[in-house]
mmCIF file of C-alpha atoms in Angstrom:
data_model
loop_
_atom_site.group_PDB
_atom_site.id
_atom_site.type_symbol
_atom_site.label_atom_id
_atom_site.label_comp_id
_atom_site.label_asym_id
_atom_site.label_seq_id
_atom_site.Cartn_x
_atom_site.Cartn_y
_atom_site.Cartn_z
ATOM 1 C CA MET A 11 37.477 118.186 151.588
ATOM 2 C CA HIS A 12 39.814 115.629 153.335
ATOM 3 C CA VAL A 13 41.674 112.757 151.743
ATOM 4 C CA TYR A 14 40.832 109.409 153.282
ATOM 5 C CA GLU A 15 42.749 106.171 152.784
ATOM 6 C CA VAL A 16 40.424 103.158 152.133
ATOM 7 C CA PHE A 17 40.939 99.687 153.526
ATOM 8 C CA ILE A 18 38.661 96.655 152.730
ATOM 9 C CA LYS A 19 38.417 93.153 153.830
ATOM 10 C CA LYS A 20 36.423 89.956 152.768
ATOM 11 C CA ASP A 21 34.825 88.508 155.919
ATOM 12 C CA GLY A 22 36.623 85.554 157.405
ATOM 13 C CA ARG A 23 39.680 86.068 154.961
ATOM 14 C CA ASP A 24 42.762 88.104 155.060
ATOM 15 C CA GLU A 25 43.486 91.270 156.897
ATOM 16 C CA PHE A 26 42.222 94.762 155.962
ATOM 17 C CA ARG A 27 44.068 95.877 152.885
ATOM 18 C CA HIS A 28 44.710 99.270 151.530
ATOM 19 C CA VAL A 29 42.948 99.739 148.086
ATOM 20 C CA GLY A 30 43.247 103.476 147.344
ATOM 21 C CA ALA A 31 42.062 106.789 148.608
ATOM 22 C CA LEU A 32 39.308 109.263 148.102
ATOM 23 C CA GLU A 33 38.317 112.834 148.777
ATOM 24 C CA ALA A 34 35.232 113.485 151.017
ATOM 25 C CA ALA A 35 33.906 116.360 153.149
ATOM 26 C CA THR A 36 32.814 114.226 156.155
ATOM 27 C CA ASP A 37 33.508 110.860 157.653
ATOM 28 C CA GLU A 38 29.966 109.702 156.800
ATOM 29 C CA LEU A 39 30.414 110.760 153.074
ATOM 30 C CA ALA A 40 33.760 109.047 153.002
ATOM 31 C CA VAL A 41 32.242 105.798 154.121
ATOM 32 C CA VAL A 42 29.421 106.117 151.612
ATOM 33 C CA LEU A 43 31.677 107.147 148.717
ATOM 34 C CA ALA A 44 34.168 104.276 149.659
ATOM 35 C CA ARG A 45 31.383 101.650 149.298
ATOM 36 C CA GLU A 46 30.247 103.018 145.943
ATOM 37 C CA GLY A 47 33.874 103.558 144.717
ATOM 38 C CA TYR A 48 35.692 100.576 145.950
ATOM 39 C CA LEU A 49 33.038 97.892 146.898
ATOM 40 C CA ARG A 50 30.327 98.034 144.282
ATOM 41 C CA ARG A 51 31.612 94.848 142.604
ATOM 42 C CA ALA A 52 31.586 92.913 145.939
ATOM 43 C CA GLU A 53 35.285 93.202 146.477
ATOM 44 C CA GLY A 54 34.863 92.939 150.142
ATOM 45 C CA ASP A 55 32.205 93.182 152.892
ATOM 46 C CA ARG A 56 33.942 95.450 155.409
ATOM 47 C CA VAL A 57 35.487 98.849 155.034
ATOM 48 C CA TRP A 58 37.606 101.204 157.022
ATOM 49 C CA VAL A 59 38.366 104.790 156.037
ATOM 50 C CA VAL A 60 41.148 106.764 157.773
ATOM 51 C CA ARG A 61 41.729 110.382 157.194
ATOM 52 C CA ARG A 62 45.321 110.733 155.721
ATOM 53 C CA ASP A 63 46.168 113.592 158.078
ATOM 54 C CA HIS A 64 45.292 111.239 160.937
ATOM 55 C CA VAL A 65 47.904 108.658 159.928
ATOM 56 C CA VAL A 66 51.131 108.974 162.060
ATOM 57 C CA VAL A 67 53.802 109.243 159.534
ATOM 58 C CA ALA A 68 57.513 108.805 160.521
ATOM 59 C CA ASP A 69 60.194 111.010 158.935
ATOM 60 C CA ASP A 70 61.448 109.462 155.589
ATOM 61 C CA ASP A 71 64.926 108.747 157.070
ATOM 62 C CA PHE A 72 63.504 107.614 160.495
ATOM 63 C CA VAL A 73 63.588 103.816 159.625
ATOM 64 C CA ASP A 74 67.040 103.532 158.176
ATOM 65 C CA PRO A 75 66.746 99.848 157.337
ATOM 66 C CA ASN A 76 69.521 97.822 158.829
ATOM 67 C CA ALA A 77 70.519 94.935 156.560
ATOM 68 C CA ASP A 78 73.655 94.194 158.501
ATOM 69 C CA LYS A 79 72.088 92.369 161.430
ATOM 70 C CA PRO A 80 71.556 88.804 160.344
ATOM 71 C CA HIS A 81 70.837 87.584 163.927
ATOM 72 C CA ARG A 82 67.551 89.517 163.856
ATOM 73 C CA HIS A 83 66.303 87.628 160.749
ATOM 74 C CA HIS A 84 64.467 84.464 161.425
ATOM 75 C CA ASP A 85 64.942 82.572 158.049
ATOM 76 C CA GLY A 86 67.568 80.338 159.720
ATOM 77 C CA ALA A 87 70.166 81.137 157.189
ATOM 78 C CA ALA A 88 72.888 81.726 159.792
ATOM 79 C CA VAL A 89 72.102 78.524 161.645
ATOM 80 C CA ALA A 90 72.026 76.543 158.353
ATOM 81 C CA ASP A 91 75.375 77.915 157.290
ATOM 82 C CA ARG A 92 76.925 76.872 160.596
ATOM 83 C CA ARG A 93 75.497 73.341 160.448
ATOM 84 C CA ARG A 94 76.665 72.933 156.856
ATOM 85 C CA ALA A 95 80.188 74.045 157.826
ATOM 86 C CA SER A 96 80.146 71.735 160.867
ATOM 87 C CA ARG A 97 79.035 68.680 158.606
ATOM 88 C CA GLN A 98 81.745 69.464 156.091
ATOM 89 C CA SER A 99 84.447 69.804 158.822
ATOM 90 C CA GLN A 100 83.604 66.311 160.154
ATOM 91 C CA GLN A 101 83.851 64.654 156.823
ATOM 92 C CA MET B 24 -9.954 97.140 133.896
ATOM 93 C CA SER B 25 -9.035 93.449 134.659
ATOM 94 C CA GLU B 26 -7.192 92.436 137.694
ATOM 95 C CA ARG B 27 -4.161 91.514 135.604
ATOM 96 C CA GLY B 28 -4.385 94.800 133.759
ATOM 97 C CA ALA B 29 -4.508 96.737 137.004
ATOM 98 C CA ILE B 30 -1.493 95.058 138.433
ATOM 99 C CA ARG B 31 0.325 95.491 135.147
ATOM 100 C CA GLU B 32 -0.293 99.302 135.295
ATOM 101 C CA PHE B 33 0.912 99.384 138.798
ATOM 102 C CA LEU B 34 4.151 97.563 137.977
ATOM 103 C CA LEU B 35 4.774 99.493 134.804
ATOM 104 C CA ALA B 36 4.567 102.818 136.603
ATOM 105 C CA PHE B 37 7.017 101.521 139.184
ATOM 106 C CA ALA B 38 9.374 100.219 136.465
ATOM 107 C CA ASP B 39 9.176 103.303 134.331
ATOM 108 C CA ASP B 40 9.904 105.573 137.251
ATOM 109 C CA GLU B 41 12.961 103.414 138.258
ATOM 110 C CA HIS B 42 14.163 103.289 134.609
ATOM 111 C CA LEU B 43 14.011 107.069 134.005
ATOM 112 C CA MET B 44 15.414 107.969 137.408
ATOM 113 C CA GLY B 45 18.287 105.496 136.871
ATOM 114 C CA GLN B 46 19.036 107.028 133.453
ATOM 115 C CA GLN B 47 18.984 110.621 134.915
ATOM 116 C CA HIS B 48 21.504 109.725 137.662
ATOM 117 C CA THR B 49 23.814 107.985 135.346
ATOM 118 C CA GLU B 50 24.025 111.000 133.204
ATOM 119 C CA TRP B 51 26.122 112.649 135.814
ATOM 120 C CA ILE B 52 29.020 110.303 135.190
ATOM 121 C CA GLY B 53 31.990 112.519 134.335
ATOM 122 C CA VAL B 54 30.235 115.854 135.207
ATOM 123 C CA ALA B 55 29.332 115.594 138.889
ATOM 124 C CA PRO B 56 30.989 118.114 141.250
ATOM 125 C CA PHE B 57 33.870 115.738 142.075
ATOM 126 C CA LEU B 58 35.137 112.291 140.863
ATOM 127 C CA GLU B 59 33.971 110.252 143.862
ATOM 128 C CA GLU B 60 30.511 111.536 143.357
ATOM 129 C CA ASP B 61 30.625 110.737 139.584
ATOM 130 C CA LEU B 62 31.112 107.111 140.650
ATOM 131 C CA ALA B 63 28.708 107.097 143.504
ATOM 132 C CA PHE B 64 25.850 108.707 141.701
ATOM 133 C CA SER B 65 26.079 106.737 138.580
ATOM 134 C CA SER B 66 26.493 103.533 140.683
ATOM 135 C CA ILE B 67 23.253 104.374 142.455
ATOM 136 C CA GLY B 68 21.690 105.054 138.995
ATOM 137 C CA GLN B 69 22.686 101.533 137.967
ATOM 138 C CA ASP B 70 20.955 100.080 140.990
ATOM 139 C CA GLU B 71 17.825 101.853 139.867
ATOM 140 C CA LEU B 72 18.142 100.537 136.374
ATOM 141 C CA GLY B 73 18.546 97.104 137.828
ATOM 142 C CA HIS B 74 15.250 97.444 139.798
ATOM 143 C CA ALA B 75 13.644 98.564 136.590
ATOM 144 C CA ALA B 76 14.780 95.570 134.603
ATOM 145 C CA MET B 77 13.469 93.175 137.271
ATOM 146 C CA LEU B 78 10.099 95.018 137.266
ATOM 147 C CA TYR B 79 9.842 94.924 133.573
ATOM 148 C CA GLU B 80 10.464 91.144 133.620
ATOM 149 C CA LEU B 81 7.430 90.911 135.903
ATOM 150 C CA VAL B 82 5.296 92.927 133.533
ATOM 151 C CA LEU B 83 6.396 90.665 130.524
ATOM 152 C CA GLU B 84 5.466 87.629 132.586
ATOM 153 C CA LEU B 85 2.043 89.071 133.112
ATOM 154 C CA ASP B 86 1.742 89.670 129.411
ATOM 155 C CA GLY B 87 2.807 85.911 128.847
ATOM 156 C CA ILE B 88 5.971 86.959 127.110
ATOM 157 C CA GLU B 89 9.290 85.253 127.939
ATOM 158 C CA PRO B 90 11.388 87.985 129.635
ATOM 159 C CA THR B 91 14.502 87.757 127.368
ATOM 160 C CA ASP B 92 16.930 90.720 127.229
ATOM 161 C CA THR B 93 15.478 91.743 123.875
ATOM 162 C CA ALA B 94 11.939 91.673 125.220
ATOM 163 C CA VAL B 95 12.872 93.812 128.192
ATOM 164 C CA ASP B 96 14.756 96.297 126.001
ATOM 165 C CA THR B 97 11.756 96.442 123.748
ATOM 166 C CA LEU B 98 9.376 97.191 126.595
ATOM 167 C CA ALA B 99 11.834 99.642 128.252
ATOM 168 C CA PHE B 100 12.689 101.621 125.068
ATOM 169 C CA GLY B 101 10.127 100.784 122.328
ATOM 170 C CA ARG B 102 6.794 102.064 123.433
ATOM 171 C CA PRO B 103 4.954 105.102 122.206
ATOM 172 C CA SER B 104 5.276 107.860 124.705
ATOM 173 C CA HIS B 105 1.510 107.635 125.822
ATOM 174 C CA ASP B 106 2.140 104.027 126.914
ATOM 175 C CA TYR B 107 4.756 105.034 129.514
ATOM 176 C CA ARG B 108 3.635 105.386 133.121
ATOM 177 C CA CYS B 109 6.487 107.461 134.628
ATOM 178 C CA CYS B 110 5.805 110.606 136.680
ATOM 179 C CA HIS B 111 6.947 114.044 135.716
ATOM 180 C CA LEU B 112 9.554 114.255 138.365
ATOM 181 C CA VAL B 113 11.721 111.564 136.886
ATOM 182 C CA GLU B 114 11.247 113.032 133.382
ATOM 183 C CA TYR B 115 12.299 116.452 134.579
ATOM 184 C CA GLU B 116 15.556 117.867 133.205
ATOM 185 C CA THR B 117 17.355 119.321 136.158
ATOM 186 C CA LYS B 118 18.995 122.793 135.839
ATOM 187 C CA ASP B 119 21.977 121.965 138.125
ATOM 188 C CA TRP B 120 23.371 119.462 140.543
ATOM 189 C CA ALA B 121 21.418 120.986 143.452
ATOM 190 C CA GLU B 122 18.168 120.005 141.791
ATOM 191 C CA ALA B 123 19.583 116.535 141.004
ATOM 192 C CA LEU B 124 20.539 116.067 144.567
ATOM 193 C CA VAL B 125 17.234 117.235 145.986
ATOM 194 C CA ARG B 126 15.361 115.067 143.468
ATOM 195 C CA HIS B 127 17.647 112.207 144.410
ATOM 196 C CA TRP B 128 16.740 112.512 148.083
ATOM 197 C CA VAL B 129 13.051 113.047 147.506
ATOM 198 C CA TYR B 130 12.794 110.126 144.962
ATOM 199 C CA ASP B 131 14.703 107.696 147.137
ATOM 200 C CA ALA B 132 12.566 108.674 150.257
ATOM 201 C CA PHE B 133 9.582 107.883 148.159
ATOM 202 C CA GLU B 134 10.994 104.771 146.571
ATOM 203 C CA ALA B 135 11.783 103.142 149.929
ATOM 204 C CA MET B 136 8.130 103.831 150.994
ATOM 205 C CA ARG B 137 6.889 102.295 147.694
ATOM 206 C CA TRP B 138 8.960 99.186 148.135
ATOM 207 C CA HIS B 139 7.509 98.823 151.697
ATOM 208 C CA LEU B 140 4.065 98.795 150.071
ATOM 209 C CA VAL B 141 4.999 95.643 148.241
ATOM 210 C CA THR B 142 7.055 93.685 150.814
ATOM 211 C CA GLY B 143 4.027 91.741 151.727
ATOM 212 C CA THR B 144 2.678 91.376 148.260
ATOM 213 C CA SER B 145 0.753 88.362 147.031
ATOM 214 C CA MET B 146 3.391 88.113 144.203
ATOM 215 C CA PRO B 147 6.461 86.192 145.514
ATOM 216 C CA LYS B 148 8.764 87.446 142.754
ATOM 217 C CA LEU B 149 7.906 91.063 143.552
ATOM 218 C CA ALA B 150 8.394 90.456 147.300
ATOM 219 C CA ALA B 151 11.978 89.103 146.516
ATOM 220 C CA ILE B 152 12.731 92.221 144.413
ATOM 221 C CA ALA B 153 11.435 94.472 147.123
ATOM 222 C CA ARG B 154 13.760 92.819 149.689
ATOM 223 C CA LYS B 155 16.823 93.272 147.453
ATOM 224 C CA ALA B 156 15.902 96.845 146.545
ATOM 225 C CA LEU B 157 15.313 97.898 150.154
ATOM 226 C CA ARG B 158 18.882 96.703 150.979
ATOM 227 C CA GLU B 159 20.218 98.982 148.355
ATOM 228 C CA GLU B 160 17.989 101.915 149.293
ATOM 229 C CA VAL B 161 19.805 102.102 152.606
ATOM 230 C CA PHE B 162 22.894 103.273 150.766
ATOM 231 C CA HIS B 163 21.050 105.512 148.412
ATOM 232 C CA THR B 164 19.478 107.299 151.334
ATOM 233 C CA ARG B 165 22.643 107.494 153.309
ATOM 234 C CA HIS B 166 24.354 108.952 150.224
ATOM 235 C CA ALA B 167 21.789 111.691 149.717
ATOM 236 C CA ASP B 168 21.556 112.440 153.482
ATOM 237 C CA ALA B 169 25.317 112.623 153.966
ATOM 238 C CA LEU B 170 25.516 115.149 151.152
ATOM 239 C CA LEU B 171 22.580 117.209 152.439
ATOM 240 C CA ASP B 172 23.889 117.184 156.019
ATOM 241 C CA ARG B 173 27.062 118.727 154.811
ATOM 242 C CA LEU B 174 25.773 121.187 152.146
ATOM 243 C CA LEU B 175 22.703 122.431 154.122
ATOM 244 C CA ALA B 176 25.130 123.681 156.678
ATOM 245 C CA ALA B 177 26.886 125.880 154.240
ATOM 246 C CA PRO B 178 25.020 129.178 153.433
ATOM 247 C CA GLU B 179 25.546 129.316 149.709
ATOM 248 C CA ALA B 180 24.771 125.645 149.193
ATOM 249 C CA ARG B 181 21.787 125.782 151.410
ATOM 250 C CA SER B 182 20.217 128.729 149.330
ATOM 251 C CA ARG B 183 20.811 126.736 146.168
ATOM 252 C CA LEU B 184 19.270 123.654 147.632
ATOM 253 C CA LEU B 185 16.234 125.417 148.852
ATOM 254 C CA ALA B 186 15.705 127.031 145.346
ATOM 255 C CA ALA B 187 16.042 123.485 144.012
ATOM 256 C CA LEU B 188 13.522 122.253 146.482
ATOM 257 C CA ASP B 189 11.078 124.933 145.176
ATOM 258 C CA ALA B 190 11.579 123.493 141.662
ATOM 259 C CA VAL B 191 11.109 119.884 142.757
ATOM 260 C CA VAL B 192 8.274 120.103 145.212
ATOM 261 C CA PRO B 193 5.458 120.950 142.782
ATOM 262 C CA MET B 194 6.191 117.505 141.173
ATOM 263 C CA VAL B 195 5.857 115.566 144.295
ATOM 264 C CA PRO B 196 2.023 115.084 144.146
ATOM 265 C CA GLY B 197 2.638 113.566 140.665
ATOM 266 C CA LEU B 198 5.267 111.331 142.032
ATOM 267 C CA CYS B 199 2.693 109.852 144.404
ATOM 268 C CA GLU B 200 -0.049 109.589 141.783
ATOM 269 C CA GLY B 201 -1.296 106.057 141.252
ATOM 270 C CA THR B 202 -2.239 104.350 137.957
ATOM 271 C CA ALA B 203 -5.702 103.587 136.752
ATOM 272 C CA GLY B 204 -7.279 100.647 138.465
ATOM 273 C CA GLU B 205 -4.686 100.747 141.371
ATOM 274 C CA ALA B 206 -7.490 100.099 143.817
ATOM 275 C CA VAL B 207 -8.107 96.792 142.099
ATOM 276 C CA ALA B 208 -4.358 95.958 142.264
ATOM 277 C CA VAL B 209 -4.440 96.727 146.001
ATOM 278 C CA ALA B 210 -7.599 94.576 146.456
ATOM 279 C CA GLU B 211 -5.772 91.768 144.679
ATOM 280 C CA GLY B 212 -2.992 91.960 147.220
ATOM 281 C CA ALA B 213 -0.405 93.305 144.871
ATOM 282 C CA ALA B 214 0.328 96.150 147.204
ATOM 283 C CA ALA B 215 -0.534 96.998 150.813
ATOM 284 C CA GLY B 216 -2.042 100.336 149.861
ATOM 285 C CA PRO B 217 -2.333 103.056 147.145
ATOM 286 C CA THR B 218 0.577 104.982 145.930
ATOM 287 C CA ALA B 219 -1.445 108.230 146.765
ATOM 288 C CA GLY B 220 -1.263 107.168 150.340
ATOM 289 C CA LEU B 221 2.482 107.910 150.361
ATOM 290 C CA LEU B 222 2.035 111.704 149.620
ATOM 291 C CA GLU B 223 1.263 112.729 153.175
ATOM 292 C CA PRO B 224 4.153 110.831 154.835
ATOM 293 C CA LEU B 225 6.533 111.959 152.054
ATOM 294 C CA LEU B 226 5.677 115.634 152.660
ATOM 295 C CA VAL B 227 6.307 115.158 156.331
ATOM 296 C CA ALA B 228 9.637 113.583 155.610
ATOM 297 C CA ILE B 229 10.620 116.478 153.204
ATOM 298 C CA ASP B 230 9.549 118.999 155.847
ATOM 299 C CA ARG B 231 11.651 117.187 158.544
ATOM 300 C CA ARG B 232 14.653 116.903 156.225
ATOM 301 C CA PHE B 233 14.735 120.404 155.134
ATOM 302 C CA SER B 234 13.047 122.548 157.942
ATOM 303 C CA ALA B 235 15.984 121.998 160.394
ATOM 304 C CA ALA B 236 18.313 123.446 157.796
ATOM 305 C CA GLY B 237 16.408 126.562 156.907
ATOM 306 C CA LEU B 238 12.962 126.343 155.389
ATOM 307 C CA ASP B 239 12.507 129.495 157.595
ATOM 308 C CA GLY B 240 9.133 128.120 159.075
ATOM 309 C CA ARG B 241 7.640 127.342 155.534
ATOM 310 C CA SER B 242 5.999 123.982 155.098
ATOM 311 C CA VAL B 243 6.688 122.118 151.945
ATOM 312 C CA GLY B 244 3.370 120.270 152.534
ATOM 313 C CA SER B 245 1.344 123.350 152.556
ATOM 314 C CA ALA B 246 3.194 124.813 149.597
ATOM 315 C CA CYS B 247 2.640 121.651 147.654
ATOM 316 C CA VAL B 248 -0.917 120.551 148.623
ATOM 317 C CA GLY B 249 -2.395 123.862 149.349
ATOM 318 C CA GLY B 250 -0.905 125.952 146.578
ATOM 319 C CA PRO B 251 -2.914 126.836 143.522
ATOM 320 C CA SER B 252 -0.573 125.136 141.075
ATOM 321 C CA ALA B 253 -0.052 121.959 143.019
ATOM 322 C CA GLY B 254 -3.284 120.207 142.177
ATOM 323 C CA GLY B 255 -2.732 120.953 138.524
ATOM 324 C CA ALA B 256 0.710 119.478 138.594
ATOM 325 C CA ALA B 257 -0.658 116.228 139.789
ATOM 326 C CA ASN B 258 -3.661 116.219 137.670
ATOM 327 C CA GLY B 259 -1.616 117.194 134.648
ATOM 328 C CA GLN B 260 -0.244 113.628 134.521
ATOM 329 C CA ARG B 261 -3.833 112.044 134.161
ATOM 330 C CA GLY B 262 -3.122 108.779 135.861
ATOM 331 C CA ARG B 263 0.424 108.943 134.646
ATOM 332 C CA THR B 264 -0.584 108.797 131.089
ATOM 333 C CA SER B 265 0.690 112.288 129.952
ATOM 334 C CA ARG B 266 4.299 113.153 129.290
ATOM 335 C CA SER B 267 6.031 116.401 130.152
ATOM 336 C CA PRO B 268 7.987 118.304 127.534
ATOM 337 C CA ASP B 269 11.246 116.838 128.954
ATOM 338 C CA PHE B 270 10.345 113.355 128.162
ATOM 339 C CA GLU B 271 11.059 113.223 124.440
ATOM 340 C CA PRO B 272 14.536 114.676 124.638
ATOM 341 C CA LEU B 273 15.373 112.223 127.522
ATOM 342 C CA MET B 274 14.052 109.312 125.504
ATOM 343 C CA ALA B 275 16.022 110.406 122.466
ATOM 344 C CA ARG B 276 19.190 110.413 124.553
ATOM 345 C CA MET B 277 18.376 107.021 125.884
ATOM 346 C CA ARG B 278 17.632 105.573 122.341
ATOM 347 C CA GLU B 279 20.536 107.321 120.745
ATOM 348 C CA VAL B 280 22.785 104.274 120.262
ATOM 349 C CA LEU B 281 19.751 101.943 119.653
ATOM 350 C CA ASP B 282 18.536 104.210 116.882
ATOM 351 C CA TYR B 283 21.709 103.959 114.911
ATOM 352 C CA ASP B 284 20.778 100.415 114.068
ATOM 353 C CA SER B 285 17.711 99.071 115.791
ATOM 354 C CA GLU B 286 18.251 95.552 114.200
ATOM 355 C CA ALA B 287 21.835 95.231 115.612
ATOM 356 C CA VAL B 288 22.553 92.105 117.633
ATOM 357 C CA TRP B 289 24.533 92.779 120.750
#
């Protein structure tokens, strides 16, 4: 048996979303069981299943999130701060 | 038998088969070999129960009775046993999951053929039910095939499945047995042909399914049709009017909650 991760999508809406996992002996069984297990209430009309051991997983400490590089964020906060400071200095 | 009576018998046999098959599948919830199979098998069983409910509604309409939920329940659960028209295969209490799986495959192979008999029916509502049911049968068949593909390739599972096939096959002629007056129903355009006409293609399909995986040159068809007990198995149903010993215990399980208080309003 292999563990498969299940992704579903409604046609024309959203991207594929992860909804859970299941155990199955073959790819075909995984697709069939995913339909009955995750789509029997019309939750979506397309399904992907991916064997968990086929997912490329980085080491836990690989990403090392960097919160100290505001220039890489595009929420405009840094620019807004400078404009505010500029307005106040002209008053 | 009147034309209406003949069509009613035909529809009732179809509905009763779907009803009992659905019930039997749903009984695997919680005890199938693995969780995902619990869900899948009982979900498939619910599909069959849905087909049964739609067919019972057609029977009630033929009877001139408004097909309310209560009327459908009364028809589905409230008849004396000799008024049921199910075959012995769907009444059969399986000994293990191998038998349940083999029966699932055989029944769904037959069921798809039976729906194809009525896709061109003279009854528009029946044709609509057939179209819906055939879409669902695609999944039922893929489910059974996917399990058999995997399990027939494993020696222990294969020997269990072939033993299960030996238990199920003698009931196949009964599955394909028509009801009294079926020729009249066919002549009226309710179906494209008699149920009995499905026996030959079904046996071919069973042979094809299981021979590649180790029937060891045996033919299910010859064992079934040519064997000394086979004719008896089919005739024992007497036009689907006789019940096997497994029917009453099954019906008692189905009626268990209802029988606590048959007047309760749900």
